[in-house]
mmCIF file of C-alpha atoms in Angstrom:
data_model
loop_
_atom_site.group_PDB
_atom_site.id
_atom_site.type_symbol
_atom_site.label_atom_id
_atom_site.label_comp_id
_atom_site.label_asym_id
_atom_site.label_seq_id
_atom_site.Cartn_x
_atom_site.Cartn_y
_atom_site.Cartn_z
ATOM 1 C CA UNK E 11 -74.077 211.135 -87.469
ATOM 2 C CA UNK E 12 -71.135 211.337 -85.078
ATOM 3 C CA UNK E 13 -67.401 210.448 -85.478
ATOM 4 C CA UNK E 14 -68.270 207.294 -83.026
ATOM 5 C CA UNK E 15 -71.347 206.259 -84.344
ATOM 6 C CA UNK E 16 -69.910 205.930 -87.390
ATOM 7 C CA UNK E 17 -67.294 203.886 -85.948
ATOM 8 C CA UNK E 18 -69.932 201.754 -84.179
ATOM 9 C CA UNK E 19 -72.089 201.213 -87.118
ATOM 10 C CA UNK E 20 -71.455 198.008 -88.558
ATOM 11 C CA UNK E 21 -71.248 197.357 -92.615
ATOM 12 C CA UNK E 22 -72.934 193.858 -93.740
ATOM 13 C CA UNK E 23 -70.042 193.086 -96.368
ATOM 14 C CA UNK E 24 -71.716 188.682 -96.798
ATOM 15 C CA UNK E 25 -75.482 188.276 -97.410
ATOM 16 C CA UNK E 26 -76.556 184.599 -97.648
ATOM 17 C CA UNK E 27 -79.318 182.509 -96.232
ATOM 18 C CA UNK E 28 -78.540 178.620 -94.871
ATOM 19 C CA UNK E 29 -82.448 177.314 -94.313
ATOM 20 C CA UNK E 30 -82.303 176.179 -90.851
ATOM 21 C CA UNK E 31 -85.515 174.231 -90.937
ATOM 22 C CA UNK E 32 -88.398 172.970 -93.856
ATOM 23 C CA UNK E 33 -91.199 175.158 -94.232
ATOM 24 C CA UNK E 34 -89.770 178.616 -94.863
ATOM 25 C CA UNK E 35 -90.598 180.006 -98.304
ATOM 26 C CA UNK E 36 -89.430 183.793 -98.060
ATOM 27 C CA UNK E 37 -87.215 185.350 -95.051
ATOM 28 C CA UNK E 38 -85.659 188.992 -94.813
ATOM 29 C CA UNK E 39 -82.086 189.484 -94.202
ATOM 30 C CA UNK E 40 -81.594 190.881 -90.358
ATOM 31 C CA UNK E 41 -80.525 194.079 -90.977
ATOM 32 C CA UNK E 42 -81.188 196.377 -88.581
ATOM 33 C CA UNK E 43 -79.579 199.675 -88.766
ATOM 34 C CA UNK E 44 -76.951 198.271 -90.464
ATOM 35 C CA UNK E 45 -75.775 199.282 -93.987
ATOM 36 C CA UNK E 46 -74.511 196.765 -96.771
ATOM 37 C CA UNK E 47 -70.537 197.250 -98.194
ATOM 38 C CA UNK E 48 -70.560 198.757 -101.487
ATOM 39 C CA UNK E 49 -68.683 195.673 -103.475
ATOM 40 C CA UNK E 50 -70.102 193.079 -100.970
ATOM 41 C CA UNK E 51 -70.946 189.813 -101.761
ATOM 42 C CA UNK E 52 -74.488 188.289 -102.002
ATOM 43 C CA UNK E 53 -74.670 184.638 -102.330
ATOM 44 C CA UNK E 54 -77.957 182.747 -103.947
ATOM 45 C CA UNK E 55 -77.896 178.938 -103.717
ATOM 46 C CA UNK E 56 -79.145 176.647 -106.053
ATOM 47 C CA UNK E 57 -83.274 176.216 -104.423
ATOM 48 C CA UNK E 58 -83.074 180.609 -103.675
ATOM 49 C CA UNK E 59 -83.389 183.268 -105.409
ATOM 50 C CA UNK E 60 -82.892 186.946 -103.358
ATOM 51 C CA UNK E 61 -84.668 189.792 -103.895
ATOM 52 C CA UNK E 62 -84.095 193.852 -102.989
ATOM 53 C CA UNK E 63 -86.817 196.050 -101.809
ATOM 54 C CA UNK E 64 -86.027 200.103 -101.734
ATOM 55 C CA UNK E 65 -88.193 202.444 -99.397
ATOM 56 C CA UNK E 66 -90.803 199.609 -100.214
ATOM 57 C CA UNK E 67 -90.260 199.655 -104.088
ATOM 58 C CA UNK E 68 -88.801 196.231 -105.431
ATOM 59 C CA UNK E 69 -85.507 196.237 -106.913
ATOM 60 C CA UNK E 70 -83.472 193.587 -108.322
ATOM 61 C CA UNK E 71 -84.126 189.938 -108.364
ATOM 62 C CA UNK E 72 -81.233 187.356 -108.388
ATOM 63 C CA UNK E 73 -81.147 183.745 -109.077
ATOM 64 C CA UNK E 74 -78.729 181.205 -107.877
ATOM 65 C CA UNK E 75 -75.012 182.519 -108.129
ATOM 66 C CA UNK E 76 -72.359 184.791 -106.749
ATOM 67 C CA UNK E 77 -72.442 188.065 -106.848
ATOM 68 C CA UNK E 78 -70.729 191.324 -105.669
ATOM 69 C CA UNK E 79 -72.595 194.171 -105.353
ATOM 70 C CA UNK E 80 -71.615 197.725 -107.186
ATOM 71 C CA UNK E 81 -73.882 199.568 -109.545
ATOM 72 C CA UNK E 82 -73.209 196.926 -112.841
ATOM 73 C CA UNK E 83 -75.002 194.275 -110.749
ATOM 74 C CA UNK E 84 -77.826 196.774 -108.870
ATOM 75 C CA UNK E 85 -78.913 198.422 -112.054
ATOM 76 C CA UNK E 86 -82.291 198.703 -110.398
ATOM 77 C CA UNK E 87 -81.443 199.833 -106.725
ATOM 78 C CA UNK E 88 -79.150 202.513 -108.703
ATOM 79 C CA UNK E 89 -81.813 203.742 -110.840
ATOM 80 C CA UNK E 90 -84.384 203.971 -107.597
ATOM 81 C CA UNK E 91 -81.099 205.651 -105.381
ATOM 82 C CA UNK E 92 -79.657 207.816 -108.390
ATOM 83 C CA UNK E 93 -76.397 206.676 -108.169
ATOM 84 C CA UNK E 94 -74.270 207.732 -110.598
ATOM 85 C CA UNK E 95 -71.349 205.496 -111.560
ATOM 86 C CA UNK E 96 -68.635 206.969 -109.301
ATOM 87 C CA UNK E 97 -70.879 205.697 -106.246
ATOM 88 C CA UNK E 98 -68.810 203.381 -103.826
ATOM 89 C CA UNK E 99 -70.228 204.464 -100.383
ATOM 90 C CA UNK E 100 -71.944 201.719 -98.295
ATOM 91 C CA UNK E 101 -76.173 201.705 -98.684
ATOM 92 C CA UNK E 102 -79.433 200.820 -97.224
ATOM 93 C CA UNK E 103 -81.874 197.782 -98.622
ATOM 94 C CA UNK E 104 -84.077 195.597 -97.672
ATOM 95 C CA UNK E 105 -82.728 191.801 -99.204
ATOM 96 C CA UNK E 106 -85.412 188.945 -99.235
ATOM 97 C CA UNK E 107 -84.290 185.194 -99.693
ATOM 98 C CA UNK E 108 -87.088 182.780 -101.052
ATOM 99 C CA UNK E 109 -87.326 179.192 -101.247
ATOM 100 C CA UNK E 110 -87.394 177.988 -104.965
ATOM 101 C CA UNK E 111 -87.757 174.353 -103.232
ATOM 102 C CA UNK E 112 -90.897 172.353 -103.961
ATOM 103 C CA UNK E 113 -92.984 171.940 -100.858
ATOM 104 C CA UNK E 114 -94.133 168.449 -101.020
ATOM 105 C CA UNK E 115 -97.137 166.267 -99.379
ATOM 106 C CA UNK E 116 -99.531 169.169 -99.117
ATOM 107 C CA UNK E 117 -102.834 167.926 -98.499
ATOM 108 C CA UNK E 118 -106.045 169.296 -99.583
ATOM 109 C CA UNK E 119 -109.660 167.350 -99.590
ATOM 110 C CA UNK E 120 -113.342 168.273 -99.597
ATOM 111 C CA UNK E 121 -114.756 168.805 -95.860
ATOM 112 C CA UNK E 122 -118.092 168.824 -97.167
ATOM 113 C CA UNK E 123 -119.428 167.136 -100.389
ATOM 114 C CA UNK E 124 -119.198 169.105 -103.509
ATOM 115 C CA UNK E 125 -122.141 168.783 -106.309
ATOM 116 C CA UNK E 126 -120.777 168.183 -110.147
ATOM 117 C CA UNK E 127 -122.757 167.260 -112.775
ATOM 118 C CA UNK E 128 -122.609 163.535 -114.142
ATOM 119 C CA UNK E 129 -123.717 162.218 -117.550
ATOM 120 C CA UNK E 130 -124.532 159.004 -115.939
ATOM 121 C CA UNK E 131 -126.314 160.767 -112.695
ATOM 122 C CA UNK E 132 -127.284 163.871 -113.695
ATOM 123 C CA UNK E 133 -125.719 165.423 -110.371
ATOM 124 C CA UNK E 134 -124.019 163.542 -107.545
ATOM 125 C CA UNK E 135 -122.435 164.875 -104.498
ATOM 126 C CA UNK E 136 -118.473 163.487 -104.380
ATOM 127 C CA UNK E 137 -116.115 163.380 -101.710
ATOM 128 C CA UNK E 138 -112.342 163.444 -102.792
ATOM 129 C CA UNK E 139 -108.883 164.016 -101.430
ATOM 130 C CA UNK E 140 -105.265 163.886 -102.454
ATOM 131 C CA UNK E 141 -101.661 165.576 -102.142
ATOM 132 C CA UNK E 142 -99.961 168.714 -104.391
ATOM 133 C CA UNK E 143 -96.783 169.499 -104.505
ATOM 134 C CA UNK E 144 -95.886 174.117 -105.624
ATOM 135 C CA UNK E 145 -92.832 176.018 -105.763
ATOM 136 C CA UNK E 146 -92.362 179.557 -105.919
ATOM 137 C CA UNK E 147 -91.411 180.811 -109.341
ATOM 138 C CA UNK E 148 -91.322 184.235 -109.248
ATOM 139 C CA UNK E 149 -90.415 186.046 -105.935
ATOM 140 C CA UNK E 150 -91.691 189.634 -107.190
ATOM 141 C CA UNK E 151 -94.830 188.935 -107.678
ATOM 142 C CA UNK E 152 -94.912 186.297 -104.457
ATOM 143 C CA UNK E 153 -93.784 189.480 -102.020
ATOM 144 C CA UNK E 154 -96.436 191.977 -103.839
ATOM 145 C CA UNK E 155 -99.455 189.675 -103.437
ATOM 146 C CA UNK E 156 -98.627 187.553 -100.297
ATOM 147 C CA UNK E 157 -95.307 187.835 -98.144
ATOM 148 C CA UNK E 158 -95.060 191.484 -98.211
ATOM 149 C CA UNK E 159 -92.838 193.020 -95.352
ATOM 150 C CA UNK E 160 -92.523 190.005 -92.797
ATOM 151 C CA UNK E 161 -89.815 188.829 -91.720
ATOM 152 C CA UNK E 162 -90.750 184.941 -92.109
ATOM 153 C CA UNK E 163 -93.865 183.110 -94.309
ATOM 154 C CA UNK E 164 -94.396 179.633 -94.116
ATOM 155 C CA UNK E 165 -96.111 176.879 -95.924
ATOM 156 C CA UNK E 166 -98.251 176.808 -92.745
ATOM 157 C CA UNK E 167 -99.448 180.654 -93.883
ATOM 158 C CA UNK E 168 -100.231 179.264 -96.929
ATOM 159 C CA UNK E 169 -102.003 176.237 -96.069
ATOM 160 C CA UNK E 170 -105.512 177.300 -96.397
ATOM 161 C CA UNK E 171 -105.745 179.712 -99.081
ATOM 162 C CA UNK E 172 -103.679 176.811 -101.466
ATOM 163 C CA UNK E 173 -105.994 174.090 -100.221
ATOM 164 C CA UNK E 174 -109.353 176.276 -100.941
ATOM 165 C CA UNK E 175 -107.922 177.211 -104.125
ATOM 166 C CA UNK E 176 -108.155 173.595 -105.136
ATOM 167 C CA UNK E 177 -110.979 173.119 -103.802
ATOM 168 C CA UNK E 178 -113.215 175.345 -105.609
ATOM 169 C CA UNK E 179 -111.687 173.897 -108.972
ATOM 170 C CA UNK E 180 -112.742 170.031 -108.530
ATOM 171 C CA UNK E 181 -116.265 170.898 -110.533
ATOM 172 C CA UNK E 182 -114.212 172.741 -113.578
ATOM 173 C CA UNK E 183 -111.550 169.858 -113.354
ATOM 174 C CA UNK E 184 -114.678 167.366 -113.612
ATOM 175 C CA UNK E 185 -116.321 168.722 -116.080
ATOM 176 C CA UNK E 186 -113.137 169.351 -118.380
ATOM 177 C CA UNK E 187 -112.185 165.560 -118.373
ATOM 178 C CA UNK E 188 -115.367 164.353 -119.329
ATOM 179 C CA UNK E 189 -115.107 161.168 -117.176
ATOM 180 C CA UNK E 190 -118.144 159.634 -115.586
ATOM 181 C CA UNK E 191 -118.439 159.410 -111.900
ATOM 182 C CA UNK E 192 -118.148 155.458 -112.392
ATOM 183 C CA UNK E 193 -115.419 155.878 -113.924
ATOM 184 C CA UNK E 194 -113.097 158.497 -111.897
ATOM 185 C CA UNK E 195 -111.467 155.559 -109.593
ATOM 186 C CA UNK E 196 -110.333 153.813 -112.486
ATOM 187 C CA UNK E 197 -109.477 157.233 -114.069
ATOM 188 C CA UNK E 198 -107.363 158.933 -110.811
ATOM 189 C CA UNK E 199 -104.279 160.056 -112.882
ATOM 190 C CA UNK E 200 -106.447 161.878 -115.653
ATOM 191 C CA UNK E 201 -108.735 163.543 -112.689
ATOM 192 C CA UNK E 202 -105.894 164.837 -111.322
ATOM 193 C CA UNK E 203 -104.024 166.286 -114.206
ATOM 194 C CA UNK E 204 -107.476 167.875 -115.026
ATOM 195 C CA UNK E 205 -107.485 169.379 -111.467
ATOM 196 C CA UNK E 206 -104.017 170.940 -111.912
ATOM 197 C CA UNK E 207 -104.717 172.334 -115.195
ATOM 198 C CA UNK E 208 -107.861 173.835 -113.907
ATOM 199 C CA UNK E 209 -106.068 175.427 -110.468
ATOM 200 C CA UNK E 210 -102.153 176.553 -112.061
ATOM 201 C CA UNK E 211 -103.716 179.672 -113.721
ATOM 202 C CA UNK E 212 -104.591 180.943 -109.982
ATOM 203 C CA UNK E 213 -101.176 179.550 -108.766
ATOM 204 C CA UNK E 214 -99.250 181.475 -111.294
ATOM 205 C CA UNK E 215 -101.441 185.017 -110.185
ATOM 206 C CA UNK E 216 -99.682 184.618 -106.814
ATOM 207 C CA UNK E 217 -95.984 184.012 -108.068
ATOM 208 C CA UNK E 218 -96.617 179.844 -107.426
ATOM 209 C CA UNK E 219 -95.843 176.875 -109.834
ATOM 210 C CA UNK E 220 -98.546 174.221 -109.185
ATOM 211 C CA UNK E 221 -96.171 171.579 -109.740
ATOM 212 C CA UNK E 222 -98.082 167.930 -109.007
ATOM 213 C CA UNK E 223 -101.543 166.911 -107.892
ATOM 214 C CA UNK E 224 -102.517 163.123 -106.701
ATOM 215 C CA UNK E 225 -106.145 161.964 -106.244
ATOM 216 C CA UNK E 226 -106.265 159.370 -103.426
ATOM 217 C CA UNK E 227 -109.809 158.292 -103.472
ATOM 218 C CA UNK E 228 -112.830 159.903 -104.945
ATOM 219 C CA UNK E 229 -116.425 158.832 -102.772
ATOM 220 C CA UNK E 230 -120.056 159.464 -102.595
ATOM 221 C CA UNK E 231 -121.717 159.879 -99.411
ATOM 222 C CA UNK E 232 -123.334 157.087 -97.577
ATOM 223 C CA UNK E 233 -127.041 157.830 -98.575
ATOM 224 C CA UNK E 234 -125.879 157.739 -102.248
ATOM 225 C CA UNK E 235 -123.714 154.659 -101.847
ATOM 226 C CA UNK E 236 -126.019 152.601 -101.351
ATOM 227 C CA UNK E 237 -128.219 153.444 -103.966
ATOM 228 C CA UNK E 238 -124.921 153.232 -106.306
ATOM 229 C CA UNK E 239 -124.492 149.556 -104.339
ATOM 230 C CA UNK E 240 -128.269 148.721 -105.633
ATOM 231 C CA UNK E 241 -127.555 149.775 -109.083
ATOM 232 C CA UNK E 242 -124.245 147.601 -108.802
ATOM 233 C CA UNK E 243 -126.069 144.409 -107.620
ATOM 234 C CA UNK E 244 -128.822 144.825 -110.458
ATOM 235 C CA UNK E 245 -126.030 144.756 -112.829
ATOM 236 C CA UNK E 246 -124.661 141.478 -111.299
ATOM 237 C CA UNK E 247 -127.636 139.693 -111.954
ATOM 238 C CA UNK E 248 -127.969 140.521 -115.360
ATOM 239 C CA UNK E 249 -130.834 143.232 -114.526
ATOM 240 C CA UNK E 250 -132.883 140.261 -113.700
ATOM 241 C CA UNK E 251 -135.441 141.870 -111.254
ATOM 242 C CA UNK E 252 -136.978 138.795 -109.944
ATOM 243 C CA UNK E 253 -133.198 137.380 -109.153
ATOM 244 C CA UNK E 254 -132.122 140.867 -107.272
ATOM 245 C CA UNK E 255 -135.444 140.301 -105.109
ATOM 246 C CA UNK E 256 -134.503 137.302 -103.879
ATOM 247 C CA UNK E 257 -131.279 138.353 -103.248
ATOM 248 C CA UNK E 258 -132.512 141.839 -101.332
ATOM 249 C CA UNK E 259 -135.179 139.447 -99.393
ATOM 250 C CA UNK E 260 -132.688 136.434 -98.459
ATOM 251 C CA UNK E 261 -130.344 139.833 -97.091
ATOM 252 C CA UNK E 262 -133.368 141.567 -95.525
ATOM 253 C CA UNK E 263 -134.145 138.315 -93.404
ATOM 254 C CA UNK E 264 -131.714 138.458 -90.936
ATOM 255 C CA UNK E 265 -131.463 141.767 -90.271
ATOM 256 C CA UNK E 266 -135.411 141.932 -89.990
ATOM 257 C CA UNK E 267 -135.490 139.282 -87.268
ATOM 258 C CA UNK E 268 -132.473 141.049 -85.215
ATOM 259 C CA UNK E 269 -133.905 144.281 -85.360
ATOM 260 C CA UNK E 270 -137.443 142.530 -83.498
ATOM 261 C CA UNK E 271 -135.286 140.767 -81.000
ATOM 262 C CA UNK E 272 -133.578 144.376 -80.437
ATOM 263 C CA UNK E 273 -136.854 146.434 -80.444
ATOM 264 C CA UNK E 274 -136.863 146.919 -77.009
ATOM 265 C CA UNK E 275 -140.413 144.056 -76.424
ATOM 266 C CA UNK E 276 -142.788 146.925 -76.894
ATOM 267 C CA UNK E 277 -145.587 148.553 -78.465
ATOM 268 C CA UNK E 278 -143.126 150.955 -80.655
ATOM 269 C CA UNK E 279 -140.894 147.363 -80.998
ATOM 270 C CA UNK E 280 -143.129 145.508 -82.065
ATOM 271 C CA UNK E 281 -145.290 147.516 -84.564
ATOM 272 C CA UNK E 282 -141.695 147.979 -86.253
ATOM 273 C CA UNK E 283 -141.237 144.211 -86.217
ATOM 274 C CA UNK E 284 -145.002 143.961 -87.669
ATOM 275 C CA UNK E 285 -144.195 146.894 -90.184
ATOM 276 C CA UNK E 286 -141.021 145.259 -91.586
ATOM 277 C CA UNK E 287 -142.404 141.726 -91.559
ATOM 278 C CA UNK E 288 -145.560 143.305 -93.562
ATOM 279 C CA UNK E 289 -142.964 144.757 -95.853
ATOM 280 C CA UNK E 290 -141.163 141.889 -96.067
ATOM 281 C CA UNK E 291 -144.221 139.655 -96.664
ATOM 282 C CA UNK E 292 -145.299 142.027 -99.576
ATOM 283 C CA UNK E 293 -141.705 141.536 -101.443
ATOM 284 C CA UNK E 294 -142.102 137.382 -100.641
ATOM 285 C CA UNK E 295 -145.633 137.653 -102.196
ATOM 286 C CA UNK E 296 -144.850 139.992 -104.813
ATOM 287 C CA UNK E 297 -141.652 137.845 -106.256
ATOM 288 C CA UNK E 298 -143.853 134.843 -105.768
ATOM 289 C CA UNK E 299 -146.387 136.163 -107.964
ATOM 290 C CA UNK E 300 -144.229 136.916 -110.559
ATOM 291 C CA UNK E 301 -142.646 133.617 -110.280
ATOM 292 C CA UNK E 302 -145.690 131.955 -111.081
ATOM 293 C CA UNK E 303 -146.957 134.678 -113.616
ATOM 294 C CA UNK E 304 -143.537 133.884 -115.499
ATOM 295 C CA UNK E 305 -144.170 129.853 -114.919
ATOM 296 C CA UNK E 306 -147.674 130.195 -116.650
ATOM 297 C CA UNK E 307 -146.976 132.431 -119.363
ATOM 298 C CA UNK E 308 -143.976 130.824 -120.511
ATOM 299 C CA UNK E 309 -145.635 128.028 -122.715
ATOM 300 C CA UNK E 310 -147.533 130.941 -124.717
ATOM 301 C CA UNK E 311 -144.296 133.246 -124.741
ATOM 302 C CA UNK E 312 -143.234 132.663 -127.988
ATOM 303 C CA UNK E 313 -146.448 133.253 -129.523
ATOM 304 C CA UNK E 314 -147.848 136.187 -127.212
ATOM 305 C CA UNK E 315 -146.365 139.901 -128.750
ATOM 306 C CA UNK E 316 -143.199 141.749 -127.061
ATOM 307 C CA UNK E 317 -144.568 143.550 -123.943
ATOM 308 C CA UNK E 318 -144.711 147.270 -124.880
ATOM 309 C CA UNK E 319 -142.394 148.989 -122.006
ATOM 310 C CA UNK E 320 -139.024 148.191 -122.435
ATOM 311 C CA UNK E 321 -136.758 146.539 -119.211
ATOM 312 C CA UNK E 322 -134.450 149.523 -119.253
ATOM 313 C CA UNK E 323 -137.062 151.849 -118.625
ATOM 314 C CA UNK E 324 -138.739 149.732 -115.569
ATOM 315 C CA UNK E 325 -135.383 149.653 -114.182
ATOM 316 C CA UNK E 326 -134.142 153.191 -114.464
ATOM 317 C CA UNK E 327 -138.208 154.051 -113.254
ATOM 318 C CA UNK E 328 -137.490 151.759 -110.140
ATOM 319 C CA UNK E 329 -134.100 153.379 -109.342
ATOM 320 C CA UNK E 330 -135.250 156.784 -109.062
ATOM 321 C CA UNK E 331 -138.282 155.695 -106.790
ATOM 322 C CA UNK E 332 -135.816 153.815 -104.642
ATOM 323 C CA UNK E 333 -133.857 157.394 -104.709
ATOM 324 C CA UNK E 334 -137.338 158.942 -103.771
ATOM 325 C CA UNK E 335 -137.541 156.811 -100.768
ATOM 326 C CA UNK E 336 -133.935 157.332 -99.419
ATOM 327 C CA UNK E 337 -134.602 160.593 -98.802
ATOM 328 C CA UNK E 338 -137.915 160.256 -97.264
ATOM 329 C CA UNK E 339 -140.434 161.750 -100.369
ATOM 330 C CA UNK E 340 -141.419 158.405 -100.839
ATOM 331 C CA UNK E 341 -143.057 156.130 -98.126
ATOM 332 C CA UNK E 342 -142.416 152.193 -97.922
ATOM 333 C CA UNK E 343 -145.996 151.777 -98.825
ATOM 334 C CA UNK E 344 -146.279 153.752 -101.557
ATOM 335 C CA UNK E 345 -142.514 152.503 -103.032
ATOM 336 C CA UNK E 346 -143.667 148.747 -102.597
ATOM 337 C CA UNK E 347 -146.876 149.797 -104.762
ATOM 338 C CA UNK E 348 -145.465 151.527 -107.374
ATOM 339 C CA UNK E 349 -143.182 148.579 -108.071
ATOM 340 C CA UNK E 350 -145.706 146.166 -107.642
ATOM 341 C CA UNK E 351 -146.751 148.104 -110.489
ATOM 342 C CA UNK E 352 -143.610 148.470 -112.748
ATOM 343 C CA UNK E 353 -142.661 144.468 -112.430
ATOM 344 C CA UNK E 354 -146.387 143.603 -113.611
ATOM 345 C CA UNK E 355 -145.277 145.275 -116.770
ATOM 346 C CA UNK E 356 -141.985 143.122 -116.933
ATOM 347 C CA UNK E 357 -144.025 139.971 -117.397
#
């Protein structure tokens, strides 16, 4: 190198980073071709720690302080250079700031419903969403696995590989707490600490701190909601099937007579006007007949024997048919039959 370019070059004596904007979790000193002043001073805030990188080889990691650099403080970088401990000539290094700040309000949620087992269930597909909150813990291992040489990474970079690696947890976190489907709304603050216990682990491979999960709302989707909504109402009424009938029909009624004022006045309208009120006429008769089934048995009904199939089983019977039917193995027909059936047992 020449007399002038020497004179030209430029020595970085003050490395410090102000962040100039939320969102920034590692950024690398501008240096150019510049070199840093031997006995220079490196300042670390209180939310930073810095980090030096050799011909790609990391170096020393500081946390918040003051520092000026010479060989006692770059014990590392002297090692990688072979300095010995007369060394006071100005150097090359690469200097990484990162973001020790938590990054709050990060949202993750299921797109699609995930399957978990239930003890009340068996298995039920669940919707849920919520917010975490990470910080990076140790730089080192952050710039080996994800930030590498760039000059900026964001929380945007990390969006969706943080948001599928809670994601593929929700089953484990499930299935660690123990808690029933029913019960997970009422049980939001357990959920989620079983959620971050379940994802830190693969935080922690990546140099992160999973610091806080929330769960917001956990959901089944609409086909199972309603046959959750059914199981609901039965409970309501005290599992008295005759009682949820009348209930179902008195709710069936109006709908039934807009949807053959809607039908359109023909043939296709009109059978599915018949169809329902067939339907509907079977549930009347049905309930009616087990009205008066109950009316004329009940002198006798301390003397006749306990009937041999207990209620609980009818009604557990009767909710997986009604399953059957929402998703279409099942016909109307043959439902309507098979509980005809069932409720003949009841009585």
């Amino acid at each position: 190198m020449g007399l002038m370019d020497f004179i030209k070059k430029q020595f970085i004596d003050i490395l410090e980073w102000t962040e100039s904007q939320d969102g920034t979790i590692a950024w690398r000193f501008p240096m150019a071709q510049n070199e840093i002043q031997y006995g220079g001073s490196l300042t670390v805030r209180e939310s930073q720690m810095a980090l030096f990188v050799n011909e790609g080889k990391v170096a020393d990691v500081f946390g918040p302080g003051m520092y000026k650099l010479t060989t006692q403080t770059l014990p590392v970088l002297t090692y990688l250079k072979n300095w010995d401990k007369l060394f006071e000539s100005p150097f090359k290094s690469d200097v990484y700031f990162f973001s020790t700040r938590q990054q709050i309000d990060q949202r993750w949620g299921t797109q699609q419903p995930v399957t978990i087992r239930d003890k009340d269930f068996g298995a039920v597909r669940l919707r849920a969403f919520g917010n975490y909150a990470y910080r990076v813990v140790d730089p080192k291992k952050f710039y080996t696995e994800i930030s590498g040489t760039r000059d900026t990474y964001t929380v945007a970079d990390l969006d969706g590989q943080l948001r599928g690696l809670m994601l593929q947890h929700i089953s484990d976190a499930v299935a660690r707490s123990g808690i029933a489907f029913l019960d997970l709304a009422a049980n939001q603050i357990e959920f989620a600490k079983q959620i971050q216990a379940a994802t830190a682990p693969s935080f922690e491979a990546i140099g992160l701190k999973l610091e806080t999960v929330t769960v917001q709302n956990v959901s089944l989707p609409e086909e199972l909601q309603k046959i959750l909504d059914q199981k609901i109402g039965m409970g309501m009424v005290g599992n008295d099937m005759g009682k949820f009938m009348q209930y179902q029909t008195a709710q069936a009624v109006p709908e039934l007579a807009k949807g053959a004022a809607e039908g359109g006045g023909g043939i296709a309208g009109g059978a599915m006007g018949l169809g329902a009120g067939v339907a509907l006429g079977q549930v009347m008769a049905q309930n009616l007949a087990a009205g008066l089934q109950s009316a004329q048995a009940a002198p006798a009904a301390a003397a006749a024997p306990a009937p041999s199939i207990k209620p609980e089983d009818v009604m557990a019977t009767l909710e997986k048919l009604a399953d059957l039917k929402a998703k279409g193995i099942l016909t109307e027909e043959e439902f309507s039959s098979k509980k005809a059936e069932l409720l003949k047992k009841l009585v």
